[in-house]
mmCIF file of C-alpha atoms and ligand atoms in Angstrom:
data_model
loop_
_atom_site.group_PDB
_atom_site.id
_atom_site.type_symbol
_atom_site.label_atom_id
_atom_site.label_comp_id
_atom_site.label_asym_id
_atom_site.label_seq_id
_atom_site.Cartn_x
_atom_site.Cartn_y
_atom_site.Cartn_z
ATOM 1 C CA UNK A 1 -92.238 90.520 -7.577
ATOM 2 C CA UNK A 2 -95.040 89.308 -8.637
ATOM 3 C CA UNK A 3 -96.325 86.432 -8.083
ATOM 4 C CA UNK A 4 -98.813 84.955 -8.879
ATOM 5 C CA UNK A 5 -100.938 82.798 -7.007
ATOM 6 C CA UNK A 6 -102.395 79.442 -7.631
ATOM 7 C CA UNK A 7 -105.373 79.769 -9.891
ATOM 8 C CA UNK A 8 -104.864 81.894 -12.329
ATOM 9 C CA UNK A 9 -103.292 81.155 -15.825
ATOM 10 C CA UNK A 10 -100.012 80.647 -17.818
ATOM 11 C CA UNK A 11 -99.699 80.934 -20.993
ATOM 12 C CA UNK A 12 -96.978 78.420 -22.325
ATOM 13 C CA UNK A 13 -95.098 78.848 -26.048
ATOM 14 C CA UNK A 14 -94.608 75.823 -28.003
ATOM 15 C CA UNK A 15 -97.207 72.476 -26.821
ATOM 16 C CA UNK A 16 -94.356 69.660 -27.407
ATOM 17 C CA UNK A 17 -93.971 66.827 -24.245
ATOM 18 C CA UNK A 18 -92.481 69.558 -22.658
ATOM 19 C CA UNK A 19 -95.254 71.794 -22.634
ATOM 20 C CA UNK A 20 -97.697 69.124 -21.991
ATOM 21 C CA UNK A 21 -95.647 68.415 -18.802
ATOM 22 C CA UNK A 22 -95.736 72.064 -17.587
ATOM 23 C CA UNK A 23 -99.425 72.339 -17.784
ATOM 24 C CA UNK A 24 -99.754 69.096 -16.306
ATOM 25 C CA UNK A 25 -97.488 70.346 -12.846
ATOM 26 C CA UNK A 26 -99.279 73.705 -13.202
ATOM 27 C CA UNK A 27 -102.618 72.195 -13.125
ATOM 28 C CA UNK A 28 -102.115 70.267 -9.202
ATOM 29 C CA UNK A 29 -100.822 73.253 -8.252
ATOM 30 C CA UNK A 30 -104.789 74.803 -9.110
ATOM 31 C CA UNK A 31 -102.936 77.180 -12.534
ATOM 32 C CA UNK A 32 -105.299 76.660 -16.176
ATOM 33 C CA UNK A 33 -102.365 76.895 -18.528
ATOM 34 C CA UNK A 34 -103.300 78.206 -22.581
ATOM 35 C CA UNK A 35 -100.569 76.938 -25.181
ATOM 36 C CA UNK A 36 -99.647 78.330 -28.449
ATOM 37 C CA UNK A 37 -98.369 77.099 -31.083
ATOM 38 C CA UNK A 38 -98.629 76.261 -34.422
ATOM 39 C CA UNK A 39 -98.485 72.536 -34.716
ATOM 40 C CA UNK A 40 -102.692 71.487 -34.509
ATOM 41 C CA UNK A 41 -101.775 68.331 -33.195
ATOM 42 C CA UNK A 42 -99.641 69.848 -29.564
ATOM 43 C CA UNK A 43 -99.376 67.180 -27.673
ATOM 44 C CA UNK A 44 -99.948 70.061 -25.040
ATOM 45 C CA UNK A 45 -103.209 71.006 -26.186
ATOM 46 C CA UNK A 46 -104.805 67.742 -24.931
ATOM 47 C CA UNK A 47 -103.609 68.579 -21.449
ATOM 48 C CA UNK A 48 -104.802 72.450 -21.870
ATOM 49 C CA UNK A 49 -107.370 75.035 -21.218
ATOM 50 C CA UNK A 50 -107.437 76.936 -23.443
ATOM 51 C CA UNK A 51 -105.096 76.310 -26.376
ATOM 52 C CA UNK A 52 -104.339 79.098 -29.550
ATOM 53 C CA UNK A 53 -103.338 77.124 -33.209
ATOM 54 C CA UNK A 54 -100.962 80.715 -34.428
ATOM 55 C CA UNK A 55 -97.412 81.281 -35.594
ATOM 56 C CA UNK A 56 -95.230 82.831 -33.821
ATOM 57 C CA UNK A 57 -94.550 85.004 -35.778
ATOM 58 C CA UNK A 58 -98.957 86.164 -35.941
ATOM 59 C CA UNK A 59 -97.982 89.569 -33.515
ATOM 60 C CA UNK A 60 -102.765 89.693 -32.791
ATOM 61 C CA UNK A 61 -102.399 86.314 -32.051
ATOM 62 C CA UNK A 62 -100.102 87.251 -29.683
ATOM 63 C CA UNK A 63 -101.019 89.591 -28.064
ATOM 64 C CA UNK A 64 -104.667 88.028 -28.047
ATOM 65 C CA UNK A 65 -102.607 85.252 -26.046
ATOM 66 C CA UNK A 66 -100.362 86.925 -24.208
ATOM 67 C CA UNK A 67 -103.036 89.204 -21.949
ATOM 68 C CA UNK A 68 -105.710 86.302 -21.267
ATOM 69 C CA UNK A 69 -102.341 84.658 -19.276
ATOM 70 C CA UNK A 70 -101.075 86.287 -15.816
ATOM 71 C CA UNK A 71 -97.647 85.207 -16.639
ATOM 72 C CA UNK A 72 -95.899 83.486 -19.954
ATOM 73 C CA UNK A 73 -93.109 80.528 -20.161
ATOM 74 C CA UNK A 74 -91.986 78.850 -22.984
ATOM 75 C CA UNK A 75 -90.602 75.488 -23.549
ATOM 76 C CA UNK A 76 -88.754 75.626 -26.381
ATOM 77 C CA UNK A 77 -85.542 78.147 -26.933
ATOM 78 C CA UNK A 78 -85.298 78.872 -30.284
ATOM 79 C CA UNK A 79 -88.457 82.036 -29.871
ATOM 80 C CA UNK A 80 -88.349 84.750 -32.010
ATOM 81 C CA UNK A 81 -87.442 87.589 -30.409
ATOM 82 C CA UNK A 82 -89.866 89.358 -31.919
ATOM 83 C CA UNK A 83 -92.043 86.732 -30.428
ATOM 84 C CA UNK A 84 -90.849 87.341 -27.218
ATOM 85 C CA UNK A 85 -90.855 91.153 -27.289
ATOM 86 C CA UNK A 86 -94.245 90.751 -28.430
ATOM 87 C CA UNK A 87 -95.885 88.910 -25.531
ATOM 88 C CA UNK A 88 -94.080 90.830 -23.784
ATOM 89 C CA UNK A 89 -96.245 94.161 -24.348
ATOM 90 C CA UNK A 90 -99.017 92.571 -21.911
ATOM 91 C CA UNK A 91 -97.936 89.977 -20.303
ATOM 92 C CA UNK A 92 -94.462 88.696 -18.281
ATOM 93 C CA UNK A 93 -92.150 86.830 -20.370
ATOM 94 C CA UNK A 94 -90.156 84.263 -17.610
ATOM 95 C CA UNK A 95 -87.428 83.595 -18.519
ATOM 96 C CA UNK A 96 -86.880 86.771 -19.988
ATOM 97 C CA UNK A 97 -85.968 88.034 -23.392
ATOM 98 C CA UNK A 98 -81.530 87.836 -22.700
ATOM 99 C CA UNK A 99 -81.899 84.244 -21.832
ATOM 100 C CA UNK A 100 -83.239 83.610 -24.920
ATOM 101 C CA UNK A 101 -80.311 86.070 -26.934
ATOM 102 C CA UNK A 102 -78.058 83.591 -24.812
ATOM 103 C CA UNK A 103 -78.990 80.435 -25.232
ATOM 104 C CA UNK A 104 -79.499 81.175 -29.489
ATOM 105 C CA UNK A 105 -76.519 81.922 -30.259
ATOM 106 C CA UNK A 106 -73.625 79.137 -29.860
ATOM 107 C CA UNK A 107 -70.587 82.668 -30.124
ATOM 108 C CA UNK A 108 -72.482 84.459 -27.981
ATOM 109 C CA UNK A 109 -73.886 81.957 -25.060
ATOM 110 C CA UNK A 110 -69.819 80.836 -24.967
ATOM 111 C CA UNK A 111 -69.124 84.562 -24.596
ATOM 112 C CA UNK A 112 -71.647 84.815 -22.529
ATOM 113 C CA UNK A 113 -69.834 80.847 -20.007
ATOM 114 C CA UNK A 114 -66.607 82.460 -20.684
ATOM 115 C CA UNK A 115 -67.981 85.830 -18.811
ATOM 116 C CA UNK A 116 -68.678 83.721 -16.263
ATOM 117 C CA UNK A 117 -65.875 82.218 -15.592
ATOM 118 C CA UNK A 118 -66.674 79.244 -16.800
ATOM 119 C CA UNK A 119 -64.888 77.010 -19.012
ATOM 120 C CA UNK A 120 -65.646 76.249 -22.279
ATOM 121 C CA UNK A 121 -64.665 74.109 -25.543
ATOM 122 C CA UNK A 122 -61.871 77.045 -26.892
ATOM 123 C CA UNK A 123 -64.069 77.991 -29.814
ATOM 124 C CA UNK A 124 -63.671 79.683 -33.091
ATOM 125 C CA UNK A 125 -65.761 82.019 -35.334
ATOM 126 C CA UNK A 126 -65.899 81.250 -39.147
ATOM 127 C CA UNK A 127 -68.321 81.591 -42.246
ATOM 128 C CA UNK A 128 -66.573 81.240 -45.174
ATOM 129 C CA UNK A 129 -63.451 79.091 -46.608
ATOM 130 C CA UNK A 130 -60.837 80.610 -45.388
ATOM 131 C CA UNK A 131 -61.951 81.454 -42.033
ATOM 132 C CA UNK A 132 -63.016 78.143 -41.444
ATOM 133 C CA UNK A 133 -59.717 77.153 -42.243
ATOM 134 C CA UNK A 134 -58.545 79.651 -39.906
ATOM 135 C CA UNK A 135 -60.147 78.689 -37.173
ATOM 136 C CA UNK A 136 -59.099 75.205 -37.808
ATOM 137 C CA UNK A 137 -55.197 75.856 -37.260
ATOM 138 C CA UNK A 138 -56.363 77.467 -34.821
ATOM 139 C CA UNK A 139 -58.280 75.235 -32.479
ATOM 140 C CA UNK A 140 -56.731 71.927 -34.213
ATOM 141 C CA UNK A 141 -57.736 68.385 -34.157
ATOM 142 C CA UNK A 142 -60.542 66.522 -33.770
ATOM 143 C CA UNK A 143 -62.637 69.820 -33.475
ATOM 144 C CA UNK A 144 -66.559 69.883 -34.077
ATOM 145 C CA UNK A 145 -68.018 71.907 -36.285
ATOM 146 C CA UNK A 146 -71.474 73.349 -35.713
ATOM 147 C CA UNK A 147 -74.298 76.189 -36.896
ATOM 148 C CA UNK A 148 -74.986 79.451 -34.522
ATOM 149 C CA UNK A 149 -78.285 78.279 -34.505
ATOM 150 C CA UNK A 150 -81.093 75.860 -34.681
ATOM 151 C CA UNK A 151 -79.099 73.118 -34.449
ATOM 152 C CA UNK A 152 -80.135 70.393 -31.582
ATOM 153 C CA UNK A 153 -79.608 66.592 -31.290
ATOM 154 C CA UNK A 154 -76.394 66.409 -33.331
ATOM 155 C CA UNK A 155 -78.059 68.550 -35.802
ATOM 156 C CA UNK A 156 -75.939 70.653 -37.813
ATOM 157 C CA UNK A 157 -73.023 69.808 -36.830
ATOM 158 C CA UNK A 158 -69.740 68.501 -38.109
ATOM 159 C CA UNK A 159 -66.550 66.524 -36.269
ATOM 160 C CA UNK A 160 -63.518 67.153 -38.506
ATOM 161 C CA UNK A 161 -60.384 65.414 -37.951
ATOM 162 C CA UNK A 162 -58.755 65.641 -40.811
ATOM 163 C CA UNK A 163 -58.211 68.954 -43.001
ATOM 164 C CA UNK A 164 -59.553 67.195 -46.280
ATOM 165 C CA UNK A 165 -63.064 67.057 -44.054
ATOM 166 C CA UNK A 166 -63.400 70.995 -44.485
ATOM 167 C CA UNK A 167 -64.886 71.108 -47.728
ATOM 168 C CA UNK A 168 -67.821 68.733 -45.974
ATOM 169 C CA UNK A 169 -68.854 72.070 -42.832
ATOM 170 C CA UNK A 170 -69.333 73.989 -45.471
ATOM 171 C CA UNK A 171 -71.806 71.911 -47.543
ATOM 172 C CA UNK A 172 -73.840 71.599 -44.524
ATOM 173 C CA UNK A 173 -72.947 75.198 -43.313
ATOM 174 C CA UNK A 174 -73.705 77.190 -46.283
ATOM 175 C CA UNK A 175 -72.177 80.005 -45.571
ATOM 176 C CA UNK A 176 -74.263 80.637 -42.191
ATOM 177 C CA UNK A 177 -72.651 81.646 -39.412
ATOM 178 C CA UNK A 178 -70.848 79.028 -37.567
ATOM 179 C CA UNK A 179 -67.969 77.932 -35.165
ATOM 180 C CA UNK A 180 -65.604 75.664 -34.684
ATOM 181 C CA UNK A 181 -64.724 74.251 -30.815
ATOM 182 C CA UNK A 182 -62.529 71.970 -29.877
ATOM 183 C CA UNK A 183 -63.624 68.393 -29.497
ATOM 184 C CA UNK A 184 -63.653 67.798 -25.531
ATOM 185 C CA UNK A 185 -61.899 63.871 -24.997
ATOM 186 C CA UNK A 186 -64.630 64.076 -22.172
ATOM 187 C CA UNK A 187 -65.238 60.532 -19.722
ATOM 188 C CA UNK A 188 -69.270 61.631 -19.113
ATOM 189 C CA UNK A 189 -71.768 63.778 -20.219
ATOM 190 C CA UNK A 190 -73.884 65.311 -17.118
ATOM 191 C CA UNK A 191 -76.130 68.154 -16.767
ATOM 192 C CA UNK A 192 -77.768 70.086 -14.105
ATOM 193 C CA UNK A 193 -81.276 71.021 -13.396
ATOM 194 C CA UNK A 194 -81.046 74.431 -12.098
ATOM 195 C CA UNK A 195 -83.753 76.825 -10.642
ATOM 196 C CA UNK A 196 -83.917 80.465 -9.774
ATOM 197 C CA UNK A 197 -87.540 81.728 -8.347
ATOM 198 C CA UNK A 198 -89.015 85.431 -9.434
ATOM 199 C CA UNK A 199 -86.845 86.828 -6.099
ATOM 200 C CA UNK A 200 -83.790 85.591 -6.170
ATOM 201 C CA UNK A 201 -84.153 81.766 -4.329
ATOM 202 C CA UNK A 202 -81.548 78.938 -6.229
ATOM 203 C CA UNK A 203 -82.324 74.693 -6.384
ATOM 204 C CA UNK A 204 -79.817 72.751 -8.108
ATOM 205 C CA UNK A 205 -80.847 69.187 -8.159
ATOM 206 C CA UNK A 206 -78.817 65.907 -7.898
ATOM 207 C CA UNK A 207 -76.267 66.152 -11.189
ATOM 208 C CA UNK A 208 -77.585 63.637 -14.226
ATOM 209 C CA UNK A 209 -75.385 61.521 -15.889
ATOM 210 C CA UNK A 210 -76.315 60.606 -19.767
ATOM 211 C CA UNK A 211 -75.353 58.488 -22.297
ATOM 212 C CA UNK A 212 -76.211 60.074 -26.089
ATOM 213 C CA UNK A 213 -77.160 57.556 -28.430
ATOM 214 C CA UNK A 214 -77.156 58.902 -32.010
ATOM 215 C CA UNK A 215 -77.153 62.395 -30.472
ATOM 216 C CA UNK A 216 -80.136 62.130 -28.586
ATOM 217 C CA UNK A 217 -80.803 61.382 -25.357
ATOM 218 C CA UNK A 218 -80.666 57.888 -24.597
ATOM 219 C CA UNK A 219 -81.270 57.706 -20.487
ATOM 220 C CA UNK A 220 -80.325 59.928 -17.458
ATOM 221 C CA UNK A 221 -78.850 58.148 -14.097
ATOM 222 C CA UNK A 222 -78.829 59.703 -10.857
ATOM 223 C CA UNK A 223 -76.508 59.745 -9.222
ATOM 224 C CA UNK A 224 -73.644 60.279 -11.968
ATOM 225 C CA UNK A 225 -70.381 58.890 -10.749
ATOM 226 C CA UNK A 226 -68.903 61.855 -10.308
ATOM 227 C CA UNK A 227 -67.224 62.786 -6.849
ATOM 228 C CA UNK A 228 -68.773 64.669 -4.074
ATOM 229 C CA UNK A 229 -66.698 67.459 -5.063
ATOM 230 C CA UNK A 230 -66.857 67.632 -9.176
ATOM 231 C CA UNK A 231 -71.161 67.448 -8.072
ATOM 232 C CA UNK A 232 -70.846 70.120 -6.085
ATOM 233 C CA UNK A 233 -68.980 72.233 -9.160
ATOM 234 C CA UNK A 234 -71.006 72.028 -11.335
ATOM 235 C CA UNK A 235 -73.934 73.154 -9.529
ATOM 236 C CA UNK A 236 -71.785 75.717 -8.771
ATOM 237 C CA UNK A 237 -71.824 76.789 -11.987
ATOM 238 C CA UNK A 238 -74.975 76.390 -12.955
ATOM 239 C CA UNK A 239 -76.284 78.142 -9.843
ATOM 240 C CA UNK A 240 -73.602 81.095 -10.983
ATOM 241 C CA UNK A 241 -75.402 81.409 -14.778
ATOM 242 C CA UNK A 242 -78.297 81.520 -13.270
ATOM 243 C CA UNK A 243 -77.771 84.074 -11.275
ATOM 244 C CA UNK A 244 -75.785 86.071 -14.140
ATOM 245 C CA UNK A 245 -78.775 85.534 -16.053
ATOM 246 C CA UNK A 246 -80.594 87.081 -13.522
ATOM 247 C CA UNK A 247 -82.852 83.955 -14.467
ATOM 248 C CA UNK A 248 -86.695 83.207 -13.843
ATOM 249 C CA UNK A 249 -87.279 79.881 -14.153
ATOM 250 C CA UNK A 250 -85.639 76.258 -14.426
ATOM 251 C CA UNK A 251 -82.341 75.717 -16.583
ATOM 252 C CA UNK A 252 -80.421 73.071 -18.158
ATOM 253 C CA UNK A 253 -77.153 73.365 -18.127
ATOM 254 C CA UNK A 254 -74.713 70.597 -19.947
ATOM 255 C CA UNK A 255 -71.686 69.390 -19.053
ATOM 256 C CA UNK A 256 -68.398 67.167 -19.831
ATOM 257 C CA UNK A 257 -66.862 65.544 -17.355
ATOM 258 C CA UNK A 258 -62.795 64.374 -17.538
ATOM 259 C CA UNK A 259 -62.830 61.932 -14.636
ATOM 260 C CA UNK A 260 -58.776 62.106 -14.681
ATOM 261 C CA UNK A 261 -58.533 65.504 -13.879
ATOM 262 C CA UNK A 262 -62.623 65.998 -12.648
ATOM 263 C CA UNK A 263 -62.285 69.488 -15.225
ATOM 264 C CA UNK A 264 -65.700 70.832 -16.123
ATOM 265 C CA UNK A 265 -66.491 71.924 -19.240
ATOM 266 C CA UNK A 266 -69.629 73.251 -20.556
ATOM 267 C CA UNK A 267 -71.418 72.512 -23.276
ATOM 268 C CA UNK A 268 -74.477 74.288 -23.484
ATOM 269 C CA UNK A 269 -77.507 75.661 -21.978
ATOM 270 C CA UNK A 270 -81.280 75.030 -22.725
ATOM 271 C CA UNK A 271 -83.573 78.227 -21.052
ATOM 272 C CA UNK A 272 -86.186 75.528 -20.313
ATOM 273 C CA UNK A 273 -87.013 72.154 -17.961
ATOM 274 C CA UNK A 274 -85.061 69.808 -20.121
ATOM 275 C CA UNK A 275 -85.035 65.877 -20.757
ATOM 276 C CA UNK A 276 -82.045 64.925 -18.184
ATOM 277 C CA UNK A 277 -84.493 66.272 -15.821
ATOM 278 C CA UNK A 278 -87.189 64.014 -16.791
ATOM 279 C CA UNK A 279 -85.795 61.442 -13.950
ATOM 280 C CA UNK A 280 -87.353 63.869 -11.636
ATOM 281 C CA UNK A 281 -91.045 63.466 -12.158
ATOM 282 C CA UNK A 282 -90.748 60.479 -9.983
ATOM 283 C CA UNK A 283 -87.420 60.358 -8.657
ATOM 284 C CA UNK A 284 -87.251 63.521 -6.286
ATOM 285 C CA UNK A 285 -89.123 65.288 -3.310
ATOM 286 C CA UNK A 286 -90.032 67.450 -6.862
ATOM 287 C CA UNK A 287 -89.741 67.761 -10.571
ATOM 288 C CA UNK A 288 -88.276 70.305 -13.119
ATOM 289 C CA UNK A 289 -91.576 70.986 -13.865
ATOM 290 C CA UNK A 290 -93.835 71.862 -10.984
ATOM 291 C CA UNK A 291 -90.375 73.752 -9.957
ATOM 292 C CA UNK A 292 -90.413 76.051 -13.071
ATOM 293 C CA UNK A 293 -94.192 76.523 -12.776
ATOM 294 C CA UNK A 294 -93.446 77.518 -9.028
ATOM 295 C CA UNK A 295 -90.072 79.673 -9.979
ATOM 296 C CA UNK A 296 -92.317 81.434 -12.728
ATOM 297 C CA UNK A 297 -95.182 82.591 -10.205
ATOM 298 C CA UNK A 298 -92.709 83.312 -7.320
ATOM 299 C CA UNK A 299 -93.666 80.769 -5.201
ATOM 300 C CA UNK A 300 -91.293 78.650 -2.786
ATOM 301 C CA UNK A 301 -89.291 76.688 -3.651
ATOM 302 C CA UNK A 302 -89.665 72.572 -3.644
ATOM 303 C CA UNK A 303 -87.087 70.305 -2.163
ATOM 304 C CA UNK A 304 -84.579 69.290 -4.835
ATOM 305 C CA UNK A 305 -83.270 65.568 -3.026
ATOM 306 C CA UNK A 306 -83.848 62.563 -5.238
ATOM 307 C CA UNK A 307 -85.913 59.805 -3.249
ATOM 308 C CA UNK A 308 -82.920 56.515 -4.593
ATOM 309 C CA UNK A 309 -81.336 55.837 -7.037
ATOM 310 C CA UNK A 310 -82.760 56.572 -10.765
ATOM 311 C CA UNK A 311 -82.630 55.638 -14.675
ATOM 312 C CA UNK A 312 -84.233 56.815 -16.882
ATOM 313 C CA UNK A 313 -84.634 56.396 -20.892
ATOM 314 C CA UNK A 314 -85.886 57.859 -23.841
ATOM 315 C CA UNK A 315 -88.729 56.499 -25.725
ATOM 316 C CA UNK A 316 -87.654 56.720 -29.183
ATOM 317 C CA UNK A 317 -89.944 56.018 -32.256
ATOM 318 C CA UNK A 318 -91.748 52.569 -32.195
ATOM 319 C CA UNK A 319 -90.418 51.806 -28.574
ATOM 320 C CA UNK A 320 -93.453 53.874 -26.693
ATOM 321 C CA UNK A 321 -95.401 50.073 -28.024
ATOM 322 C CA UNK A 322 -93.714 48.656 -25.689
ATOM 323 C CA UNK A 323 -96.212 49.385 -22.930
ATOM 324 C CA UNK A 324 -97.290 46.174 -21.562
ATOM 325 C CA UNK A 325 -94.008 45.351 -20.727
ATOM 326 C CA UNK A 326 -93.134 48.890 -18.813
ATOM 327 C CA UNK A 327 -96.238 48.360 -17.507
ATOM 328 C CA UNK A 328 -96.082 45.462 -16.055
ATOM 329 C CA UNK A 329 -92.606 46.046 -14.412
ATOM 330 C CA UNK A 330 -93.716 47.189 -10.417
ATOM 331 C CA UNK A 331 -90.788 50.151 -10.509
ATOM 332 C CA UNK A 332 -91.078 51.104 -13.906
ATOM 333 C CA UNK A 333 -93.180 54.869 -14.347
ATOM 334 C CA UNK A 334 -93.993 54.778 -18.118
ATOM 335 C CA UNK A 335 -95.200 58.237 -20.054
ATOM 336 C CA UNK A 336 -96.773 58.564 -23.227
ATOM 337 C CA UNK A 337 -96.610 61.931 -25.131
ATOM 338 C CA UNK A 338 -99.554 61.920 -26.705
ATOM 339 C CA UNK A 339 -97.754 62.080 -29.986
ATOM 340 C CA UNK A 340 -99.262 59.683 -32.921
ATOM 341 C CA UNK A 341 -96.594 57.982 -35.634
ATOM 342 C CA UNK A 342 -93.966 56.998 -34.289
ATOM 343 C CA UNK A 343 -91.227 58.433 -36.984
ATOM 344 C CA UNK A 344 -88.313 56.669 -36.047
ATOM 345 C CA UNK A 345 -85.647 58.641 -33.554
ATOM 346 C CA UNK A 346 -88.694 60.680 -32.486
ATOM 347 C CA UNK A 347 -88.947 61.167 -29.292
ATOM 348 C CA UNK A 348 -92.697 59.566 -28.166
ATOM 349 C CA UNK A 349 -92.393 59.117 -23.965
ATOM 350 C CA UNK A 350 -89.539 57.569 -21.821
ATOM 351 C CA UNK A 351 -89.706 55.634 -18.611
ATOM 352 C CA UNK A 352 -88.179 56.227 -15.142
ATOM 353 C CA UNK A 353 -87.434 53.599 -12.159
ATOM 354 C CA UNK A 354 -86.428 54.734 -8.667
ATOM 355 C CA UNK A 355 -84.684 52.491 -6.973
ATOM 356 C CA UNK A 356 -85.001 49.266 -10.125
ATOM 357 C CA UNK A 357 -82.546 47.376 -8.215
ATOM 358 C CA UNK A 358 -83.992 46.501 -4.422
HETATM 359 P P1 AMP B 401 -74.714 70.451 -28.673
HETATM 360 O O1 AMP B 401 -75.743 70.172 -29.999
HETATM 361 O O2 AMP B 401 -73.672 71.083 -27.955
HETATM 362 O O3 AMP B 401 -75.474 69.664 -26.934
HETATM 363 O O4 AMP B 401 -74.219 68.293 -29.275
HETATM 364 C C1 AMP B 401 -74.431 67.183 -29.180
HETATM 365 C C2 AMP B 401 -74.164 65.742 -28.715
HETATM 366 O O5 AMP B 401 -72.594 65.911 -29.649
HETATM 367 C C3 AMP B 401 -72.886 66.177 -27.160
HETATM 368 O O6 AMP B 401 -74.084 65.763 -25.822
HETATM 369 C C4 AMP B 401 -71.585 65.163 -27.647
HETATM 370 O O7 AMP B 401 -72.264 64.247 -27.533
HETATM 371 C C5 AMP B 401 -71.326 65.511 -28.700
HETATM 372 N N1 AMP B 401 -70.470 67.120 -28.770
HETATM 373 C C6 AMP B 401 -70.452 68.105 -28.786
HETATM 374 N N2 AMP B 401 -69.533 69.398 -28.603
HETATM 375 C C7 AMP B 401 -68.730 68.356 -28.350
HETATM 376 C C8 AMP B 401 -67.178 68.371 -28.344
HETATM 377 N N3 AMP B 401 -67.383 69.640 -28.270
HETATM 378 N N4 AMP B 401 -66.217 67.694 -27.736
HETATM 379 C C9 AMP B 401 -67.097 66.444 -27.590
HETATM 380 N N5 AMP B 401 -68.259 66.488 -28.009
HETATM 381 C C10 AMP B 401 -69.259 66.981 -28.682
#
């Protein structure tokens, strides 16, 4: 395996907060970063040595970007397959194209997870109203309709409680490929952030318990209120998924847990650093961002232990303006992503508390 030594240059596709925090972690290890993003005001540009402002379809710009770096990675899962292919012509792309292919399409993803022996909600693909009707008969109610591609933070999703909701679903999908999945009556949502290095070493962070509000992550808490057995099972599942993908980098696996049975159902995977792993920056021995850099550069993975009880809260929209409150709190670590407009629901920053109760 090719080791990319500190001092080399890392390319990052995508210039949001995840790219920004990756570049900051890379910088500490002596790497320089080249960010590729079409948005002129990308938060990651502010902390990187090089940037390219171009569309993901711009072959010349992609080739120039790829030839300027020693390894390339991405901070979002909707990197077009052709973009990944172009970049791979000139440099190593880690994680590889397979992780993108699996995670970009909810049907491919669920098929893959079941092939790995990991349980998901029951699901059926549909496109037409007749197919949805048939799926509804099979899956039952309540169920959740989701477009197969480009859904995030609850976008492209609709709950079906009764047959009459089917019309609304067809209005949402407008005939694009979709899936209907059974609603999981879960007690908790958890996620496992796991790293696999180019040499095949694997390290999972402690499980985080996540609370969503309006489909957007609100808080992640570590340790999760689950038994040791469930914690261990969740990590084994995430490890199995990373190995099956021959994954290189950090990925997140989102899961539902039922308290009474301790059953774990995998909801989805994200082939990238993840919002539910932000707590690791101050709350774990190694941050998920540094771990991703270590994994793609084939350096030894860092220890993943938590440094105590940790809570991470997202700062959405104007929440970011409360900086004085957080900066006055000795247990709080305030992060601002450098975005200008605090639009409602927009992820502007986050705060992490480590051992705040002491
Ligand atoms: P997703 O976009 O698939 O991550 O879904 C966003 C959120 O919707 C999840 O974090 C859950 O809170 C909820 N959700 C999605 N699918 C299901 C399901 N099959 N059963 C119950 N809740 C779900």
